[in-house]
Coordinates of C-alpha atoms and ligand atoms in Angstrom, one line a residue:
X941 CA -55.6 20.2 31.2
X942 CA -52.8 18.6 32.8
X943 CA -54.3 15.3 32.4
X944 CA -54.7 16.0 28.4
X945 CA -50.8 17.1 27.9
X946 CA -50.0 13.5 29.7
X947 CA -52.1 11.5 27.6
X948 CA -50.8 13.4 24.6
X949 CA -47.2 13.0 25.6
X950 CA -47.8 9.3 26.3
X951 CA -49.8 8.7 23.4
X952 CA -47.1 10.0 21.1
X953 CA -44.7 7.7 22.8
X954 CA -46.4 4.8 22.5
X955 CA -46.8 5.3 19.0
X956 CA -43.0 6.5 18.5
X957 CA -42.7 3.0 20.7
X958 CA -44.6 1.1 18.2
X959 CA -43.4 2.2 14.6
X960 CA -39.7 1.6 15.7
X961 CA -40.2 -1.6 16.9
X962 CA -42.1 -2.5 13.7
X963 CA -38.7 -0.9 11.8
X964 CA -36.3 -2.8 13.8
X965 CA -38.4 -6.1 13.4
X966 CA -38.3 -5.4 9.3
X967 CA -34.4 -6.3 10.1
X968 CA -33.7 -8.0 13.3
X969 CA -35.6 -11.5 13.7
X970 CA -34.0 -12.1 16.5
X971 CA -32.8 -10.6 19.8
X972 CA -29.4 -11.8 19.3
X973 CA -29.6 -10.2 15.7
X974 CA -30.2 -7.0 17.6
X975 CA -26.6 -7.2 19.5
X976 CA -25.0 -9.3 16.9
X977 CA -26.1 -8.1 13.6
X978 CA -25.7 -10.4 10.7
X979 CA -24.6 -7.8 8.5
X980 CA -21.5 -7.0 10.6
X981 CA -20.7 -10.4 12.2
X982 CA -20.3 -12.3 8.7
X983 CA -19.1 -10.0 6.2
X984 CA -16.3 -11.3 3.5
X985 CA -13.2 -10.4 5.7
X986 CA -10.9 -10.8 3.2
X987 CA -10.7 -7.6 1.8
X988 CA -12.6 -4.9 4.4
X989 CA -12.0 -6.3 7.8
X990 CA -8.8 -5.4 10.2
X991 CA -6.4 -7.7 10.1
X992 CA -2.9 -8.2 11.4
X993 CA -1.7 -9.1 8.5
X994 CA -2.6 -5.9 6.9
X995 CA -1.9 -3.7 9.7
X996 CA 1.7 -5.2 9.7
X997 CA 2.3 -5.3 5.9
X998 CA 0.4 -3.0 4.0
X999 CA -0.4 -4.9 0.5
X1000 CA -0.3 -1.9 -1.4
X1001 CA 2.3 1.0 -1.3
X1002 CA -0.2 3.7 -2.6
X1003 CA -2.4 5.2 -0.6
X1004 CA -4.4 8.6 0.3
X1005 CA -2.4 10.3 3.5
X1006 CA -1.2 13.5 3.3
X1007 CA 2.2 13.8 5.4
X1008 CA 0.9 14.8 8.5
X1009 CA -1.6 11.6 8.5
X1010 CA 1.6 9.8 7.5
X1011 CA 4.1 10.5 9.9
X1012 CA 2.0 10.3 12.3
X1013 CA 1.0 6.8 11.5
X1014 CA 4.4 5.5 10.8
X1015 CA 5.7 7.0 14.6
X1016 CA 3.5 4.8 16.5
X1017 CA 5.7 1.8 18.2
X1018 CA 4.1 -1.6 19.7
X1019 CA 4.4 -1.6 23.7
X1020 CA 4.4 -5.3 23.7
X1021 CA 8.1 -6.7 23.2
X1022 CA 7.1 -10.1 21.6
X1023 CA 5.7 -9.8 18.0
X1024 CA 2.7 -12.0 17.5
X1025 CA 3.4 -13.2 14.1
X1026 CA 7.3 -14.2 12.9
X1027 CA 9.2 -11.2 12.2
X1028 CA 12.3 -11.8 9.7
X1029 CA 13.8 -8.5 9.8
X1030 CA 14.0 -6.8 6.2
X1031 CA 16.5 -3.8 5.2
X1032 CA 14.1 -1.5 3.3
X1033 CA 16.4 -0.1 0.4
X1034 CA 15.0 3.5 -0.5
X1035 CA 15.4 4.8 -3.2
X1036 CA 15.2 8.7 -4.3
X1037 CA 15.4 10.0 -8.0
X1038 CA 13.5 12.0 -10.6
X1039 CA 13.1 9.6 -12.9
X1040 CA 14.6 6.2 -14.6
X1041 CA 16.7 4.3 -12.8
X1042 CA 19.2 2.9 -14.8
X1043 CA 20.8 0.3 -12.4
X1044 CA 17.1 -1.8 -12.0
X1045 CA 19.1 -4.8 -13.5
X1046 CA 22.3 -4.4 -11.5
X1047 CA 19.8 -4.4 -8.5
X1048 CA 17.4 -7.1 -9.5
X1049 CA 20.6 -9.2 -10.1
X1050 CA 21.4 -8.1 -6.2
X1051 CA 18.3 -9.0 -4.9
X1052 CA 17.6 -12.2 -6.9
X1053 CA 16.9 -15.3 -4.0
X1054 CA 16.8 -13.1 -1.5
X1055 CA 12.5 -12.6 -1.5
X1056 CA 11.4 -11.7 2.1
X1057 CA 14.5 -10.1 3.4
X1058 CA 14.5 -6.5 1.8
X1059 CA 11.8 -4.3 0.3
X1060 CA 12.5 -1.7 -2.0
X1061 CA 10.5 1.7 -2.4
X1062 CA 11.1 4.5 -4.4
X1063 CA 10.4 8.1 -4.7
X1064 CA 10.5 9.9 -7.7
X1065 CA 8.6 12.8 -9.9
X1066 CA 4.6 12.6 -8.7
X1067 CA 3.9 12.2 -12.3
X1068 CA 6.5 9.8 -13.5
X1069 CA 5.9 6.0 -13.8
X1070 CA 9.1 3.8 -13.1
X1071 CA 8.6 1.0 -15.9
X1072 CA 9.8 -2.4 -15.2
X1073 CA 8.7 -5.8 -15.4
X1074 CA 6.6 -7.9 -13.2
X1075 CA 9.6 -9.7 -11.9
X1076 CA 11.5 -7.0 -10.7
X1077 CA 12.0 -6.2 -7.5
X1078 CA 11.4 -2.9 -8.5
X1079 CA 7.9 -3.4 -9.8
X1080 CA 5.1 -1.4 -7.6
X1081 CA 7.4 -0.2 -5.3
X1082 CA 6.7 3.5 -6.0
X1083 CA 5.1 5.7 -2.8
X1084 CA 3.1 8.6 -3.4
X1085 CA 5.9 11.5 -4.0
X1086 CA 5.8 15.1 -4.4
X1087 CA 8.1 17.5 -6.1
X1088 CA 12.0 17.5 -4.6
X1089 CA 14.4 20.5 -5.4
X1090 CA 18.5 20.3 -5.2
X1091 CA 19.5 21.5 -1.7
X1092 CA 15.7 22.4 -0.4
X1093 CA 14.1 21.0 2.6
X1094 CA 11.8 19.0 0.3
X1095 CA 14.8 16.9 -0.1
X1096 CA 14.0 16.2 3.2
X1097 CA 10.5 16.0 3.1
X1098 CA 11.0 13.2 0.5
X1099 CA 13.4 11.2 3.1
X1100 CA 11.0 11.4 5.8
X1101 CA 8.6 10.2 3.4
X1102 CA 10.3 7.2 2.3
X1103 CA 11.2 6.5 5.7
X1104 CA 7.9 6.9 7.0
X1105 CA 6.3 4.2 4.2
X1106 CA 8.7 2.1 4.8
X1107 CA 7.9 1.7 8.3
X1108 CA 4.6 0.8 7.7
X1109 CA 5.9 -2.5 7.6
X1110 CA 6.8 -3.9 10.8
X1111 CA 9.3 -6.3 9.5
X1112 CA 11.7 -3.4 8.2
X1113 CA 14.6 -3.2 10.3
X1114 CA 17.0 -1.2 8.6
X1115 CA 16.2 1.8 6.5
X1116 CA 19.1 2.6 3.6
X1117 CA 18.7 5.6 1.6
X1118 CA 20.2 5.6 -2.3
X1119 CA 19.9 7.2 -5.3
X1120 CA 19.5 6.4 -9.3
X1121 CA 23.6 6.5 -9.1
X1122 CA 24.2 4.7 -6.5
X1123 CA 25.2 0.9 -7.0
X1124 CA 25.9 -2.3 -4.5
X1125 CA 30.0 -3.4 -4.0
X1126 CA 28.6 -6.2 -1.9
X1127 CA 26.9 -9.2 -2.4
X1128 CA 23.5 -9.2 -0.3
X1129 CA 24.0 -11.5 2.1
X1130 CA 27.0 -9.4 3.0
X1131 CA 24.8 -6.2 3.4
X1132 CA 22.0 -7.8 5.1
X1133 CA 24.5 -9.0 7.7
X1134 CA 26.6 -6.0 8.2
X1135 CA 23.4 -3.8 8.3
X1136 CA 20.9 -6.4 10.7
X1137 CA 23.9 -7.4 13.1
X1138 CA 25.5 -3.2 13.5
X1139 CA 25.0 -1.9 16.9
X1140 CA 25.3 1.6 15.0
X1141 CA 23.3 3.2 12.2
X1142 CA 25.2 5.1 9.7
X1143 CA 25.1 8.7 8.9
X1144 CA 27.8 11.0 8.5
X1145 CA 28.9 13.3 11.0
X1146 CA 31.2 15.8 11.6
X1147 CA 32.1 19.0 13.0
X1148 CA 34.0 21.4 10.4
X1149 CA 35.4 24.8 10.9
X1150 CA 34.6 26.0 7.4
X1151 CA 31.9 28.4 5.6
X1152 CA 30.2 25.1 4.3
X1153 CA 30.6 23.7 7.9
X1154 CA 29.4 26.0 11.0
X1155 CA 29.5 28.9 8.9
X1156 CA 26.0 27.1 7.6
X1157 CA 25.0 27.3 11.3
X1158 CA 21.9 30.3 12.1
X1159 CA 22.0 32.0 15.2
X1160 CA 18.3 32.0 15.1
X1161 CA 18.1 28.4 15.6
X1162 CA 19.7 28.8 19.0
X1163 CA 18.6 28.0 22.0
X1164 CA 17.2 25.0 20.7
X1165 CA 20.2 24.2 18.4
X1166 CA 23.4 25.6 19.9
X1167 CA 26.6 26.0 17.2
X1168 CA 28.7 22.9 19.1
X1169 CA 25.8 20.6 18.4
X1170 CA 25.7 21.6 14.8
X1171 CA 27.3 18.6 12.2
X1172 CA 27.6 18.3 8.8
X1173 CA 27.3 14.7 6.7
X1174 CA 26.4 13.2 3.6
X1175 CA 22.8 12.6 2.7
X1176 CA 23.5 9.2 2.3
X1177 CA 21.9 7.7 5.7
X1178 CA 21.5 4.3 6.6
X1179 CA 19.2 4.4 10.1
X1180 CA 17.8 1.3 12.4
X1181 CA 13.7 1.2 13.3
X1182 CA 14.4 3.3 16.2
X1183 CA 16.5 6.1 15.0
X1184 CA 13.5 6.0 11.6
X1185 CA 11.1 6.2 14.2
X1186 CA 12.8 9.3 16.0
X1187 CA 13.2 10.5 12.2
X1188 CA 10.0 11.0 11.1
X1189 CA 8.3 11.8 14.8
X1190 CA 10.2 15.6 15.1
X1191 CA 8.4 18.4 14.5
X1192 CA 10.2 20.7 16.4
X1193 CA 14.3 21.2 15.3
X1194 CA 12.7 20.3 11.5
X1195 CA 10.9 23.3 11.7
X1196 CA 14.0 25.2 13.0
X1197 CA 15.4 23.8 9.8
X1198 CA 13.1 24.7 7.6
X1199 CA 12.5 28.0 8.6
X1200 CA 16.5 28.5 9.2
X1201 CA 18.5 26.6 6.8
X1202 CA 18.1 27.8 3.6
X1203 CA 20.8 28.0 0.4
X1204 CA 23.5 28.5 1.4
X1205 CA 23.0 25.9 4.2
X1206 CA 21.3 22.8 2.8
X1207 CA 19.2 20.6 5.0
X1208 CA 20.0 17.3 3.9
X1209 CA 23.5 17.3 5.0
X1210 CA 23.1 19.3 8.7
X1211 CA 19.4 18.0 10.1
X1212 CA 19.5 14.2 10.4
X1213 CA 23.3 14.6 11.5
X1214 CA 22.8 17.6 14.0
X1215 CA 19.9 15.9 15.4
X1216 CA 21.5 12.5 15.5
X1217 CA 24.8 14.1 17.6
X1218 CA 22.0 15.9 19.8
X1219 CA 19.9 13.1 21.1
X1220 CA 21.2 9.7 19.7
X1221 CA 25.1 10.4 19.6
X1222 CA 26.3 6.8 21.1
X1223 CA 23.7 4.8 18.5
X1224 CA 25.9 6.5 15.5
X1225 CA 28.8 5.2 13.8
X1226 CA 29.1 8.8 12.4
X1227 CA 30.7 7.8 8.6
X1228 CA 28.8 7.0 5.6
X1229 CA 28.3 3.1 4.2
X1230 CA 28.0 4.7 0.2
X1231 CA 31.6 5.5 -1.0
X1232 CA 31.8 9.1 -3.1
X1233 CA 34.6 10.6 -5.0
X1234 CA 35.0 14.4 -3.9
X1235 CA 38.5 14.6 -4.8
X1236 CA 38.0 16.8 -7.4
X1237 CA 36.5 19.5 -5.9
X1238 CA 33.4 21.5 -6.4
X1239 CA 29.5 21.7 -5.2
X1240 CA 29.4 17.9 -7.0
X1241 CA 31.1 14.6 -6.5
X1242 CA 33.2 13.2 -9.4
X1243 CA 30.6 10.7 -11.5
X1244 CA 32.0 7.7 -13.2
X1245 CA 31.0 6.7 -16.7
X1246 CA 31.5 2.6 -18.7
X1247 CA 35.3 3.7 -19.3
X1248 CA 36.1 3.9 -15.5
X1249 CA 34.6 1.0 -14.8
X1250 CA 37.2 -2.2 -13.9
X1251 CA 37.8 -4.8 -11.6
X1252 CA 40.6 -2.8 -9.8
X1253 CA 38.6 0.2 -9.3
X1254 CA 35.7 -1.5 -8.0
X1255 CA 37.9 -3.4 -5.9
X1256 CA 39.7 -1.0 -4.4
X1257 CA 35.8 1.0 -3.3
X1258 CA 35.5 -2.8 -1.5
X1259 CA 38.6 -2.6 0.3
X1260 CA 41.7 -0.3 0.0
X1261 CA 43.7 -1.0 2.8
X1262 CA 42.0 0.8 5.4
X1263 CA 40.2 -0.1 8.5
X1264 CA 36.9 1.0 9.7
X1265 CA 35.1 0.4 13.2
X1266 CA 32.3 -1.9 13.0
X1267 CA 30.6 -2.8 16.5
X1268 CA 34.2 -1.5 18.3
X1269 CA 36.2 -3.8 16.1
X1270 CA 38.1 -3.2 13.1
X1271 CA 37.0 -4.1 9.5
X1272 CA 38.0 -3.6 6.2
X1273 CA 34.6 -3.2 5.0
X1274 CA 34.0 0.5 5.0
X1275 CA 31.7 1.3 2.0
X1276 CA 28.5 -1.3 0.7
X1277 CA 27.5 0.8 -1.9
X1278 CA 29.2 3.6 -4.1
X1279 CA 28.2 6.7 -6.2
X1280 CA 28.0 8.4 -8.6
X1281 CA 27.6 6.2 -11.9
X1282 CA 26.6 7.0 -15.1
X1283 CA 23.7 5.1 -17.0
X1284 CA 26.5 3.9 -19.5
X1285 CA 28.7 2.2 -16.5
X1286 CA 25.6 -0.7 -16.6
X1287 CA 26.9 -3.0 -19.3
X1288 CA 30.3 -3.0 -17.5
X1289 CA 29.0 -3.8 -13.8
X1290 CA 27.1 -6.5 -14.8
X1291 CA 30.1 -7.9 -16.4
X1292 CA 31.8 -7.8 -12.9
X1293 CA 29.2 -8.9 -10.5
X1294 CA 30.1 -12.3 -10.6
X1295 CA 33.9 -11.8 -10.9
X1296 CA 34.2 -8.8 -8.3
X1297 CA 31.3 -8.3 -6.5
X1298 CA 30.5 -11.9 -6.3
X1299 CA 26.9 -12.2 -7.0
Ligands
NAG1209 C1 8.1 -0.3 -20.8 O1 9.2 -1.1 -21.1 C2 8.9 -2.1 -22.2 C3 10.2 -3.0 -22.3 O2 11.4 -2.3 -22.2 C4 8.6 -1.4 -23.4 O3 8.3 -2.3 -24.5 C5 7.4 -0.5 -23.2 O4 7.1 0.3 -24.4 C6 7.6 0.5 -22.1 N1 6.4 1.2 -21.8 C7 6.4 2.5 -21.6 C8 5.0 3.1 -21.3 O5 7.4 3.2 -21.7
NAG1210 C1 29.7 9.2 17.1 O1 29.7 10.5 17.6 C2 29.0 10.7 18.9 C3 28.9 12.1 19.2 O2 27.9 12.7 18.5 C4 29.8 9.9 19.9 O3 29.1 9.9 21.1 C5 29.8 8.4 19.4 O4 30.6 7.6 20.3 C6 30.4 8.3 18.0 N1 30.3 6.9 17.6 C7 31.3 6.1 17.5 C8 30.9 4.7 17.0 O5 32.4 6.4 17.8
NAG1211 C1 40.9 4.5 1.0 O1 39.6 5.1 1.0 C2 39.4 6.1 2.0 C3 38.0 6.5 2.0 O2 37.6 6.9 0.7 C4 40.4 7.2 1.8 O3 40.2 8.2 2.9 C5 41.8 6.7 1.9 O4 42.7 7.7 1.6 C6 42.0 5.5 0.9 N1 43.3 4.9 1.1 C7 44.1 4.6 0.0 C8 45.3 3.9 0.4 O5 43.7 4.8 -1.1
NAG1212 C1 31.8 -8.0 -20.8 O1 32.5 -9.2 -20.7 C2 32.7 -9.9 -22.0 C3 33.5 -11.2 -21.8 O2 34.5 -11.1 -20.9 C4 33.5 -8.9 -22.9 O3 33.6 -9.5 -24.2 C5 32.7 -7.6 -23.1 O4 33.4 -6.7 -23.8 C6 32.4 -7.0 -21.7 N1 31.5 -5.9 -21.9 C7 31.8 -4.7 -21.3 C8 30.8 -3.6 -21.5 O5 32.7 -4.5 -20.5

């Protein structure tokens, strides 16, 4: 009996043995085509295969992550110092709006011979589709967006998703966040030096003893967040790879904000600077590179239409007399760009771009 159950058992193996020898032999000629299949080994690796060049420049700016698959991407850092390809460092201008934006010519007029040292990406409605011409530096440029709300924490959802495309390319150095209002007072070259060369990234940041200050400020959020560490700035950040990086990897104080900062405390001007004072103080320049107009009071800053627009006034956003600290030195740059603009101010800025702000 025992005898039988072994013959059957061996039986059945040898013919298991057989038939997938026979099936593997239907594809593999070879021994080596066993290890080293054909198939695999000499595929078209132009389009399928991993390649640096992909993984350090992603060709195409659309793609099928949700957040979480995102962020988590976009925090991973290379260990090895030395890049293995040339890295020309880029300033990746970001741009956030709903819709049109009406200083794309302004912009491309900015931009124009500069190829390779900036990308641009923009985040607007999910829905709406930025239309611009093949040439512009504009064109393609949109990331996959989701809805944004005035003073919400998606406001901030939709920075740390720019920020966290944008660092998807390796050769971004310098991340500036703008909006459809916002225009240069610099010529690039200018920028690109001021920004690459800081030994600070710039996001506002202050301590005020006011209701829209630390009266903003929830108890709740303490012990983590503690009311001397809490800061206020503008939402108008510029941030190196590292601080991006730091950005887009916490989990932990954003959801302390989003749980506890609600209207009437507004995310986008307390997270990235209370954040920034708690961990990465000394890396800070703590003031703001776009120039705004708040003199006039309100919950909105002062917006400036074609009939505003002259040499003086644009002048005087690129120097007024007063110094700012760059790298522990004095400059009289202070501001590179300035908002807010109305869509009319176009004609008139392109009239000064070669006169004023010499580009
Ligand atoms: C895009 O812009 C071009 C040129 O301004 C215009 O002719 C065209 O109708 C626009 N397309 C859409 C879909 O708005
Ligand atoms: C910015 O503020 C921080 C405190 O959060 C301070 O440590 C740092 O020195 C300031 N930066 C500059 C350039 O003064
Ligand atoms: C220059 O601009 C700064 C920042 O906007 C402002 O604080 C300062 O008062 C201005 N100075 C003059 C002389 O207008
Ligand atoms: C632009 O400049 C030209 C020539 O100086 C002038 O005639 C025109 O009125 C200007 N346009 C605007 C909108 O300022």
């Amino acid at each position: 009996m025992k005898f039988v159950s072994i013959l059957v058992v061996f039986m059945a193996g040898a013919v298991l043995g057989l038939s997938v020898s026979a099936h593997f032999k239907q594809y593999f000629n070879s021994q080596a085509d066993l290890f080293f299949p054909k198939t695999m080994y000499t595929a078209n690796c132009d389009k399928d295969c991993l390649s640096i060049k992909s993984f350090v420049k992603p060709t195409h700016l659309m793609h099928s992550m949700t957040d979480d698959e995102l962020f988590w991407r976009a925090s991973m850092v290379p260990k090895v110092e030395d890049y293995p390809f040339e890295r020309v460092p880029k300033v990746a201008f970001m741009f956030m709006t709903r819709g049109p934006l009406p200083f794309v010519p302004l912009w491309d007029k900015f931009f124009k011979g500069h190829e390779g040292l900036y990308s641009v990406y923009v985040h607007a409605l999910p829905d709406y589709k930025l239309n611009v011409s093949e040439d512009s530096a504009f064109y393609g440029r949109q990331i996959p967006s989701e809805e944004v709300s005035w003073g919400s924490v998606t406001l901030v959802d939709a920075e740390k998703r720019l920020l966290a495309n944008a660092l998807l390319d390796f050769s971004n150095e310098r991340f500036v966040l703008l909006s459809e209002s916002c225009i240069p007072v610099y010529n690039f070259p200018t920028v690109y030096e001021y920004l690459i060369n800081s030994e600070h990234s710039f996001v506002e940041s202050y301590d005020e003893d006011s209701p829209q200050g630390r009266g903003r400020y929830n108890r709740y959020m303490a012990p983590h967040i503690k009311l001397y560490q809490w800061r206020k700035g503008s939402e108008w950040f510029e941030l190196n790879r590292e601080l991006a990086v730091t950005m887009v990897a916490d989990y932990k104080y954003y959801a302390l904000f989003r749980k506890y900062c609600k209207p009437s405390c507004y995310p986008d001007e307390h997270y990235i600077p209370t954040y920034l004072n708690m961990f990465h103080g000394s890396l800070n320049a703590n003031r703001s590179l776009t120039w705004v107009d708040w003199s006039r009071g309100g919950p909105h800053p002062a917006t400036y239409g074609a009939p505003s627009i002259t040499a003086d006034f644009i002048q005087a956003i690129r120097n007024n007399g007063t110094f700012c600290m760059y790298n522990s030195r004095p400059t009289s740059i202070c501001f590179l760009f300035a908002r807010k603009f109305a869509p009319n101010a176009l004609e008139s800025l392109l009239n000064l771009t070669s006169t004023v702000m010499d580009f």
